Coordinates of C-alpha atoms and ligand atoms in Angstrom, one line a residue:
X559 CA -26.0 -13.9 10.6
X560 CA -22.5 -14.9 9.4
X561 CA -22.4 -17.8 7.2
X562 CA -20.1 -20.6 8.6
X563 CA -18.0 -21.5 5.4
X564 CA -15.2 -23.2 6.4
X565 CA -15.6 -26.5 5.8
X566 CA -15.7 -29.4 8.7
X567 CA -17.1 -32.9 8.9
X568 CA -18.9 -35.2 11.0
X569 CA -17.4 -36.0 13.9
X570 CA -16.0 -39.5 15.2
X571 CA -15.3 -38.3 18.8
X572 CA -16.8 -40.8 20.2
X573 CA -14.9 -43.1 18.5
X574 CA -11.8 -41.6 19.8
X575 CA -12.0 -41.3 23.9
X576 CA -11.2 -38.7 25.9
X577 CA -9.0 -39.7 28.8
X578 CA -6.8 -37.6 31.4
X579 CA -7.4 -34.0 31.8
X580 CA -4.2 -31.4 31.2
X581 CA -5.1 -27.5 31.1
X582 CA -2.7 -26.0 29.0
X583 CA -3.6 -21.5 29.2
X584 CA -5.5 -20.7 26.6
X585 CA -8.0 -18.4 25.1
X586 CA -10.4 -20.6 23.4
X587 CA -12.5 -17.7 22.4
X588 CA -16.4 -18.2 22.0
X589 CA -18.3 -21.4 22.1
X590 CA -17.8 -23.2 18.5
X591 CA -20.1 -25.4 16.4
X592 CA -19.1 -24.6 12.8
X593 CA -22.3 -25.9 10.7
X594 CA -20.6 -29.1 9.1
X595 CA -20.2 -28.6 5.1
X596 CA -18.6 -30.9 2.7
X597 CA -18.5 -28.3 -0.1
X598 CA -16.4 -25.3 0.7
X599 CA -13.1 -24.4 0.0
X600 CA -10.5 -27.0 2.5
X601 CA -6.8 -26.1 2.8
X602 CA -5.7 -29.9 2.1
X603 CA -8.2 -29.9 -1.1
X604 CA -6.6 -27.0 -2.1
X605 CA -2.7 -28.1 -1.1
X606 CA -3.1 -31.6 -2.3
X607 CA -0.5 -32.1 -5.0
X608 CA 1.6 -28.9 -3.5
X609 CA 2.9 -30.0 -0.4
X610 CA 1.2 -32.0 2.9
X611 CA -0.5 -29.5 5.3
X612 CA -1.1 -29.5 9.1
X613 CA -2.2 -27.9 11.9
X614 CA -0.9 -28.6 15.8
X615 CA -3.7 -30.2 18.3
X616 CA -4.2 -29.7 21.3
X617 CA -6.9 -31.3 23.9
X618 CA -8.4 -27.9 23.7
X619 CA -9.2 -29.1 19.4
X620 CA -10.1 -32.4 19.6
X621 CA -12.4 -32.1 23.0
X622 CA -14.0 -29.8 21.0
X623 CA -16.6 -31.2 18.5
X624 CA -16.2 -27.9 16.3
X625 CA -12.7 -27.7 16.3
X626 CA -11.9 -31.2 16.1
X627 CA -13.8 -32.1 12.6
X628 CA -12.6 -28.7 11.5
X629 CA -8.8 -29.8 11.8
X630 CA -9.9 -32.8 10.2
X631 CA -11.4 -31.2 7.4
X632 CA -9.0 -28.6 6.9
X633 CA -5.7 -30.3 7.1
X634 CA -3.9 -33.4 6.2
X635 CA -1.6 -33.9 9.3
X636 CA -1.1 -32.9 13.0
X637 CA 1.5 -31.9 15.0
X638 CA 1.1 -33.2 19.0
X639 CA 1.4 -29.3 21.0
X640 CA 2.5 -29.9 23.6
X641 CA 1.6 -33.6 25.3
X642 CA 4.7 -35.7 23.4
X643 CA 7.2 -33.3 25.0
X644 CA 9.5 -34.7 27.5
X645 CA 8.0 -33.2 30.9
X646 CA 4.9 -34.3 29.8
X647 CA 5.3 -37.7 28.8
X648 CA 7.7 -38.9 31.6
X649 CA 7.4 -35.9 34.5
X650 CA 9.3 -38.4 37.1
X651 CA 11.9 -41.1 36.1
X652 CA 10.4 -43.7 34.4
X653 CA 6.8 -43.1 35.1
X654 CA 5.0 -42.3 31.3
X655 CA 2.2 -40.8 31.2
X656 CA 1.1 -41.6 27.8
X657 CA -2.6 -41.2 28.2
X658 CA -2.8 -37.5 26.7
X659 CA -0.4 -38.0 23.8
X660 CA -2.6 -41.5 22.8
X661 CA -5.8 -39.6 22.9
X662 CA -4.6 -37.2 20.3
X663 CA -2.8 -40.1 17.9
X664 CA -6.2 -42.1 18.0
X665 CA -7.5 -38.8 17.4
X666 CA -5.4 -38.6 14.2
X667 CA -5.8 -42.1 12.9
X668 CA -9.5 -41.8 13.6
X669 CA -9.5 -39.1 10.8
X670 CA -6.7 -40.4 8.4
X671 CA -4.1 -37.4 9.5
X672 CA -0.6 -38.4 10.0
X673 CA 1.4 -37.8 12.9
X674 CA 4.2 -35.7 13.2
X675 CA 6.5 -35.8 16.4
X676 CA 7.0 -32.8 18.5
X677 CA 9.7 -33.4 20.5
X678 CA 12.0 -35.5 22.0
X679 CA 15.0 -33.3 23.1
X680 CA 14.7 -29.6 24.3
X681 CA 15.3 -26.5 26.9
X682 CA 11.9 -26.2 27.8
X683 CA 8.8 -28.3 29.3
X684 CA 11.8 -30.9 30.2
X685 CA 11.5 -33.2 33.6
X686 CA 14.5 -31.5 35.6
X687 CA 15.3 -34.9 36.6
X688 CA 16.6 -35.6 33.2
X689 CA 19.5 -34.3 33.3
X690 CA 20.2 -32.7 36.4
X691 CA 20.0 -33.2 40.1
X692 CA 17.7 -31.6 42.8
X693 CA 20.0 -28.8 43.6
X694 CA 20.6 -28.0 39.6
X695 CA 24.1 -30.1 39.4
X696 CA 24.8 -31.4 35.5
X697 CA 24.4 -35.7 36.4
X698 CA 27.0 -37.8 35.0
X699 CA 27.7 -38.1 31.3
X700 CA 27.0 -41.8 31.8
X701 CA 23.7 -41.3 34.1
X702 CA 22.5 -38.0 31.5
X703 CA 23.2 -40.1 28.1
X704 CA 20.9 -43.3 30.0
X705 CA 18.1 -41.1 30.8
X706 CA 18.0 -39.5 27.6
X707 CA 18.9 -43.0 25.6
X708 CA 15.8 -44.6 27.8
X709 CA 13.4 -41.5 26.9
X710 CA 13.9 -41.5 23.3
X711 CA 13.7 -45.3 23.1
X712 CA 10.0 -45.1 25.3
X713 CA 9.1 -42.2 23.0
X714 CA 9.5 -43.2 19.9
X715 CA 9.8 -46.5 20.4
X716 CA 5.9 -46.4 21.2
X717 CA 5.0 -44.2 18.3
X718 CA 6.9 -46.5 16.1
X719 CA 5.8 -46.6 12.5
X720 CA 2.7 -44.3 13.2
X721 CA 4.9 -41.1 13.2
X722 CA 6.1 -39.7 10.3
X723 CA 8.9 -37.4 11.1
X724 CA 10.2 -36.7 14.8
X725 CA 11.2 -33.0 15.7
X726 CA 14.4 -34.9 17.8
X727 CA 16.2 -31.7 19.0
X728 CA 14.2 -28.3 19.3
X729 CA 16.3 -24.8 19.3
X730 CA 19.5 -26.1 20.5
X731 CA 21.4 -23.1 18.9
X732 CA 22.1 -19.8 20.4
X733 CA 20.8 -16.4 19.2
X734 CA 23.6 -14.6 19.3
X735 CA 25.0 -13.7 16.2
X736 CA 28.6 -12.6 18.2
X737 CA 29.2 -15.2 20.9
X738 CA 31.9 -17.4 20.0
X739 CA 30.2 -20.5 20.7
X740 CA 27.0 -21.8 18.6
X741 CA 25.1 -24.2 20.9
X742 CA 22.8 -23.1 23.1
X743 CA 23.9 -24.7 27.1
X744 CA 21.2 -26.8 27.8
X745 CA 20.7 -28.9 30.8
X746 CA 21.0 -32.0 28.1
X747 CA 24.7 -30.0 27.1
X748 CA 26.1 -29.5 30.4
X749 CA 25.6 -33.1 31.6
X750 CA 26.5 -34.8 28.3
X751 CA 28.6 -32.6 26.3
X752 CA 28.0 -30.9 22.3
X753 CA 27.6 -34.4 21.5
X754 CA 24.1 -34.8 23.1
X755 CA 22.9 -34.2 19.8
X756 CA 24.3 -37.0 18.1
X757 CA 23.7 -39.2 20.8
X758 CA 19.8 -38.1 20.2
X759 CA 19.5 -38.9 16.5
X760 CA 21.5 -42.4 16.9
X761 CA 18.9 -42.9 19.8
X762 CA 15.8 -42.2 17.9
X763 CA 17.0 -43.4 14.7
X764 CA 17.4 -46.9 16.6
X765 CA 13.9 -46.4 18.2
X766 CA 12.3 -46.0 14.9
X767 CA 14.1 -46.6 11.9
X768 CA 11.8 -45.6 9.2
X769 CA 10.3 -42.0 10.6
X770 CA 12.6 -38.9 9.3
X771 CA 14.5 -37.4 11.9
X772 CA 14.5 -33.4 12.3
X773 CA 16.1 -30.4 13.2
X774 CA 13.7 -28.0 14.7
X775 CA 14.0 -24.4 15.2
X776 CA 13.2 -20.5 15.4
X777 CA 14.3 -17.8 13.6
X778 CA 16.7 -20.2 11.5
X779 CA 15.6 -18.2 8.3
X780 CA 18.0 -15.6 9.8
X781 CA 21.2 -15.5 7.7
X782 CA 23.4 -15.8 11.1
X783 CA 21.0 -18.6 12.7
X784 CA 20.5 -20.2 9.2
X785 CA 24.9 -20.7 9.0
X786 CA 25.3 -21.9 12.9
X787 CA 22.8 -24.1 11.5
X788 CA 24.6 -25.4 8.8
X789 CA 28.1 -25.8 10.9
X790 CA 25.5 -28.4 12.9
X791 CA 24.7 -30.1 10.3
X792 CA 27.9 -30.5 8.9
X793 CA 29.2 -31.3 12.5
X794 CA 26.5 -33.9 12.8
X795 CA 27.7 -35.3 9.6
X796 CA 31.1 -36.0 10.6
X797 CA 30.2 -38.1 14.1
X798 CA 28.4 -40.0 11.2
X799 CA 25.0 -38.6 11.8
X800 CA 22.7 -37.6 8.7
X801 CA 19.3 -35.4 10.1
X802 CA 16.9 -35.8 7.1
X803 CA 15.0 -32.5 7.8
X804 CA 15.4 -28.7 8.8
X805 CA 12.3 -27.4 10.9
X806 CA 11.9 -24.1 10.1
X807 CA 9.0 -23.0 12.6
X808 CA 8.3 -19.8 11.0
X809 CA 6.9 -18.1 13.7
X810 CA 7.1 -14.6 12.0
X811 CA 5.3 -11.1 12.3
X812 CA 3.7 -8.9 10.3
X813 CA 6.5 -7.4 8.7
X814 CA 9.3 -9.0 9.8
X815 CA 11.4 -11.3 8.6
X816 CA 10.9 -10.3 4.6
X817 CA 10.2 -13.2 2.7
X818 CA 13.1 -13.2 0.8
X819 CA 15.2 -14.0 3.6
X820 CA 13.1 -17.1 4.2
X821 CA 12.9 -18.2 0.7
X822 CA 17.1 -17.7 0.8
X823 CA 17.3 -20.0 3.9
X824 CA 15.1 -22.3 2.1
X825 CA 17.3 -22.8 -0.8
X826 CA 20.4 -22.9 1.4
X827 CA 18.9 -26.0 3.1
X828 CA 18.2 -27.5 -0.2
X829 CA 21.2 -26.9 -1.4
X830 CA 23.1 -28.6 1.7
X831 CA 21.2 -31.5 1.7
X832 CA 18.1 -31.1 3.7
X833 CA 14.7 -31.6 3.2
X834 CA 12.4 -28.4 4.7
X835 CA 9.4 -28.7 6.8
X836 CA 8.2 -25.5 7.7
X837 CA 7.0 -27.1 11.4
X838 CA 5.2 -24.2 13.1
X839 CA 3.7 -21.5 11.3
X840 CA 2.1 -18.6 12.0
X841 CA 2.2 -14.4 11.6
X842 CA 1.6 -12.6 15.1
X843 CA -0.2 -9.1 14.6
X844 CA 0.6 -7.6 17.7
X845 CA 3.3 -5.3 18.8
X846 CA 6.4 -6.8 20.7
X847 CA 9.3 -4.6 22.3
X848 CA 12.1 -6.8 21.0
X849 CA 12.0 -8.4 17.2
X850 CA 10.1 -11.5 16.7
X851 CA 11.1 -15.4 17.4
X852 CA 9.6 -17.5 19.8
X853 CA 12.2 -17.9 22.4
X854 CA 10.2 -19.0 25.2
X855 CA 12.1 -17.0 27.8
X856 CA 11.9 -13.9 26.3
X857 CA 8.7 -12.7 27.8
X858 CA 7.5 -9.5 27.7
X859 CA 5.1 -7.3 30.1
X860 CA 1.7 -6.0 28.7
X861 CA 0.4 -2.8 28.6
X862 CA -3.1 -1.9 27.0
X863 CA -1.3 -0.2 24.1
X864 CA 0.4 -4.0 23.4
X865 CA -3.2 -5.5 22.9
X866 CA -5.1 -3.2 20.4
X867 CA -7.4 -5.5 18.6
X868 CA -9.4 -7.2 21.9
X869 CA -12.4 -6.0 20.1
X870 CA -11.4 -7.9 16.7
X871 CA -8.9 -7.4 13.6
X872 CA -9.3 -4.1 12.3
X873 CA -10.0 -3.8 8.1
X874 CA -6.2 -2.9 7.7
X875 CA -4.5 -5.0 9.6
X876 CA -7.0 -7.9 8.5
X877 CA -5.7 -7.3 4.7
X878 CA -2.3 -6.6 5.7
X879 CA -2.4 -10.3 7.2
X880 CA -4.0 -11.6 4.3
X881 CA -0.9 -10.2 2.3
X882 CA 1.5 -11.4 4.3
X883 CA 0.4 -15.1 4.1
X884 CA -0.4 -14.6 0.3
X885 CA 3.6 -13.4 -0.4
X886 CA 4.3 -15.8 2.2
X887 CA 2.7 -18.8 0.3
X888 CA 4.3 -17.7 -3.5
X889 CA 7.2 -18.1 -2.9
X890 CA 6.7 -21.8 -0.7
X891 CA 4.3 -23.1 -4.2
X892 CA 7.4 -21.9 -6.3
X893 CA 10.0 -24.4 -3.7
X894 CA 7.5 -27.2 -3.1
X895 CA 10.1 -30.1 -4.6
X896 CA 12.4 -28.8 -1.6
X897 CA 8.9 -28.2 0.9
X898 CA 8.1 -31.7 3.0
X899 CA 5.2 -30.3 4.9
X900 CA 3.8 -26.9 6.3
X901 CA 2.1 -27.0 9.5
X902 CA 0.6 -24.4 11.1
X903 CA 1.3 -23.9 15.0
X904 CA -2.6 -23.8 16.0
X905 CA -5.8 -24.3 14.1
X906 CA -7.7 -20.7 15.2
X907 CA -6.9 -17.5 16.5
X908 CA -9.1 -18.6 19.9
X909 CA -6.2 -21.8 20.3
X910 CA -3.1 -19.9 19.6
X911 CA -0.2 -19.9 21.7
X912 CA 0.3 -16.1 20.8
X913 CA -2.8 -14.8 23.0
X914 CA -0.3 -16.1 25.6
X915 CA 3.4 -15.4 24.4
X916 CA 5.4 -13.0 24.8
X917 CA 2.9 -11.0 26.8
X918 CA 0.4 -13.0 28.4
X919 CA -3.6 -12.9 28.4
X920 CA -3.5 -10.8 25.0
X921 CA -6.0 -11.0 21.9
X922 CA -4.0 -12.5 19.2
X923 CA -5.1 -13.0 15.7
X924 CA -2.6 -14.7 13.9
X925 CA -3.8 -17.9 12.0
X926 CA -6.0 -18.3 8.9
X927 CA -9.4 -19.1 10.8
X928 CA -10.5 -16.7 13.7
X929 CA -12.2 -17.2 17.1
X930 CA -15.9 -18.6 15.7
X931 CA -14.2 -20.8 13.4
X932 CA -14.6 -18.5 10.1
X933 CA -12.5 -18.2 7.9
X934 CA -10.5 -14.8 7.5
X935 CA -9.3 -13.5 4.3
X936 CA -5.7 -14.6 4.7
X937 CA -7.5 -18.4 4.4
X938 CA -9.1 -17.2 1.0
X939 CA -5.5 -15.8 -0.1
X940 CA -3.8 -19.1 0.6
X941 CA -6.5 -21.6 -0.7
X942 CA -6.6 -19.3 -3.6
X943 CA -2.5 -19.5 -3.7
X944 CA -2.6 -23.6 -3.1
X945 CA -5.3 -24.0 -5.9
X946 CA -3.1 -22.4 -8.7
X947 CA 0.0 -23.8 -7.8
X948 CA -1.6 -27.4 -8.4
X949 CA -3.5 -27.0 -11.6
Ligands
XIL1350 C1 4.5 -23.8 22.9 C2 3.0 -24.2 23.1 O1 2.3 -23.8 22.0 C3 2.4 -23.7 24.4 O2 1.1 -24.1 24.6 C4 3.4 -24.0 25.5 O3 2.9 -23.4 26.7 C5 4.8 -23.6 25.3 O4 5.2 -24.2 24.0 N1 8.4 -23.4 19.7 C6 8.1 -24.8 19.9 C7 6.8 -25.2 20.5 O5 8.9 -25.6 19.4 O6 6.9 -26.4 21.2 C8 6.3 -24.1 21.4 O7 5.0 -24.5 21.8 C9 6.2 -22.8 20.6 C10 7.6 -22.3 20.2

C-alpha cells in the first residue's frame, strides 16, 4: 500500500462548527483520511522565509477531517472559494447570510491561517439585485453606488482586522486586446459608471482601514492585459485611489503562458508600484479548444477525447506537471522581495474547480496533491524549490 506522506495534523473540527449547508459541484474524488504525520516535508515549512503560502477552502475542505488538517498543515493562509462573494453573502437586499463564510474564518483562526478576502466586487456569483432591476435595467447611479457602498461596508466591515488583504474588484478588464475600450461592462459599470472602481476601494478602504486592498485578475501576465492593467492603475491613481496589490491568479496550462511572460508582468508591477500576490494558482492538464484563462463564461462542451486521464495522470504528463511548477517556482524564489503571497486555487486535484471548468464533469489533475491526498511529484519539485531558496 501507498504510504500517506503528506503531512497533516490533528484535527480541531470540533472546535470549529459546522453550520449551514451550501453544495458547491465538485469532484471530491475518494474518501480521504491521510494518516496524520508531523514529520514530512510541509509546503509552509518549506516556504517559510520565501513568501506566505495558501490554499482556497471550501466547505468541501474543512467538513472533511482529511482535508481540513491537511490545509492546515500544508499552508499558512486561506483564501474563502467561494462563500465571501457577493451572491453568497447577501443573495437578497440586506439579508447576510454570513453563517458559511464564519464557519471557514473560525476554521482559519482555529489553526493560526490568515484570511485572505475573495471578493467584494465582480461579474459573476453577484445578487442581480445589486445593481440592476428585475427586468435587467442599470438602477440609478445613486441607488447602484448605495447598494454597493452598504455591501462593502457589511463585508468587510465584519471581517475587520481578521482579513489580511481583500481581492475588492475581480476581472473588471476586458480581453480584448483590440476593442477600444479597457473595462469590461459590468452590471456594477452600467449602473454607476468607470468610476465604480474607485468608489469600491474608498468603500472598503473606509470599512477596514488596515487590510491591503487588491486588484484581482486572469490572464493579467499577458503583455496586452498586463498594460490595460496598468492604465487602471494609473487611472485609479488620479481619482486619488492607491490599490496596494495586483492579483495575479495564475490560472495557467501546461504550456501556456511561458514563464517568462509571467516573470515580465511581475517585474512590471513591481516596477509601477504594486505589491504581487499571485491569488489563484494552478496548472490545468487537459485540453481546451480556446487558450487558457479562467473567464467563467467561456465554457466549453466535452467530448471523451477532452478528458483523457479519468483513469489517473499518465508518467509523462505527471513529470511534465512537475516541470512546469518547478520553472514556475524559480523564477517566483528569484522575485520574492516583490511576491506578497502565493495561493493556490484548491488544496487537491479531487477539490479543484478545473474537474468542472471549462468543460464540466471532467478528471482534472492540476494541483500539487492528488485525489487520496498524496502528494505528486510537482509537490516534491516545489518543496524542493522553497527549501533552497530559504537556506
Ligand atoms: C470559482 C470557484 O472555484 C467555483 O467553485 C465557482 O463555481 C466559480 O468560481 N476566478 C476567480 C474565482 O476569481 O472566484 C473563481 O472561482 C475561479 C476563477
Amino acid at each position: 500500500m501507498k504510504r500517506a506522506v503528506v503531512t497533516a495534523v490533528m484535527c480541531v473540527c470540533a472546535t470549529v462548527g459546522v453550520s449551514g449547508s451550501v453544495a458547491m459541484e465538485q469532484d471530491t474524488g475518494a474518501a480521504t483520511r491521510p494518516v496524520a504525520a508531523t514529520t514530512g516535508p510541509t509546503l509552509r515549512r518549506a516556504a517559510s522565509g520565501v513568501f506566505p503560502i495558501g490554499v482556497a477552502i471550501a466547505p468541501k475542505v474543512i467538513r472533511d477531517d482529511g482535508r481540513a488538517a491537511l490545509a492546515a498543515a500544508q499552508f499558512d493562509h486561506v483564501t474563502i472559494e467561494n462563500h465571501m462573494k457577493p451572491a453568497l453573502v447577501q443573495p437578497e437586499p440586506g439579508v447576510f447570510t454570513f453563517e458559511a463564510a464564519d464557519e471557514h474564518v473560525r476554521y482559519a483562526e482555529a489553526y493560526g491561517l490568515a484570511v485572505y478576502g475573495h471578493t467584494l466586487v465582480w461579474h459573476n456569483q453577484m445578487p442581480k439585485w445589486m445593481f440592476e432591476t428585475p427586468d435587467g435595467t442599470p438602477l440609478d447611479r445613486e441607488k447602484a453606488v448605495a447598494n454597493l457602498r452598504a455591501h462593502i461596508l457589511a463585508v468587510a466591515g465584519r471581517y475587520r482586522g481578521r482579513v489580511r488583504a481583500w481581492d475588492v474588484v475581480n476581472e473588471a478588464i476586458r480581453d480584448d486586446d483590440h476593442a477600444t475600450e479597457f473595462l469590461r461592462d459590468t452590471p456594477a459599470r452600467k449602473a454607476i459608471g468607470d468610476d465604480y472602481l474607485a468608489l469600491a476601494y474608498t468603500f472598503a478602504r473606509e470599512a477596514d482601514p488596515a487590510a491591503l486592498l487588491v486588484y484581482n485578475d486572469y490572464n493579467n501576465e499577458l503583455p496586452g492585459k498586463r498594460t490595460r492593467t496598468l492604465k487602471l492603475l494609473k487611472d485609479l491613481e488620479a481619482r486619488g485611489v492607491k490599490v496596494d496589490a495586483v492579483g495575479m491568479q495564475l490560472h495557467l496550462q501546461l504550456g501556456w503562458p511561458s514563464v517568462k511572460v509571467i516573470e515580465e508582468s511581475i517585474v512590471a508591477y513591481h516596477e509601477a508600484g504594486y505589491r504581487v500576490m499571485v491569488t489563484e494558482l494552478d496548472v490545468d492538464v487537459l485540453p481546451r479548444r480556446r487558450p487558457g484563462g479562467a473567464d467563467l463564461g467561456a465554457v466549453e462542451k466535452g467530448d471523451p477525447t477532452m478528458d483523457p486521464f479519468t483513469a489517473g495522470l499518465n508518467a509523462d504528463t505527471q513529470t511534465a506537471l512537475a516541470k512546469r511548477y518547478r520553472e514556475l517556482f524559480e523564477m517566483l524564489v528569484r522575485h520574492r522581495d516583490k511576491i506578497d503571497r502565493v495561493t493556490f486555487w484548491n488544496l487537491d486535484d479531487g477539490t479543484s474547480w478545473l474537474n468542472n471548468f471549462p468543460v464540466r464533469g471532467r478528471t482534472n489533475h492540476p494541483l500539487l496533491i492528488d485525489r487520496i491526498l498524496q502528494p505528486k511529484p510537482a509537490f516534491e519539485e516545489v518543496v524542493r524549490v522553497l527549501r533552497e531558496a530559504g537556506r
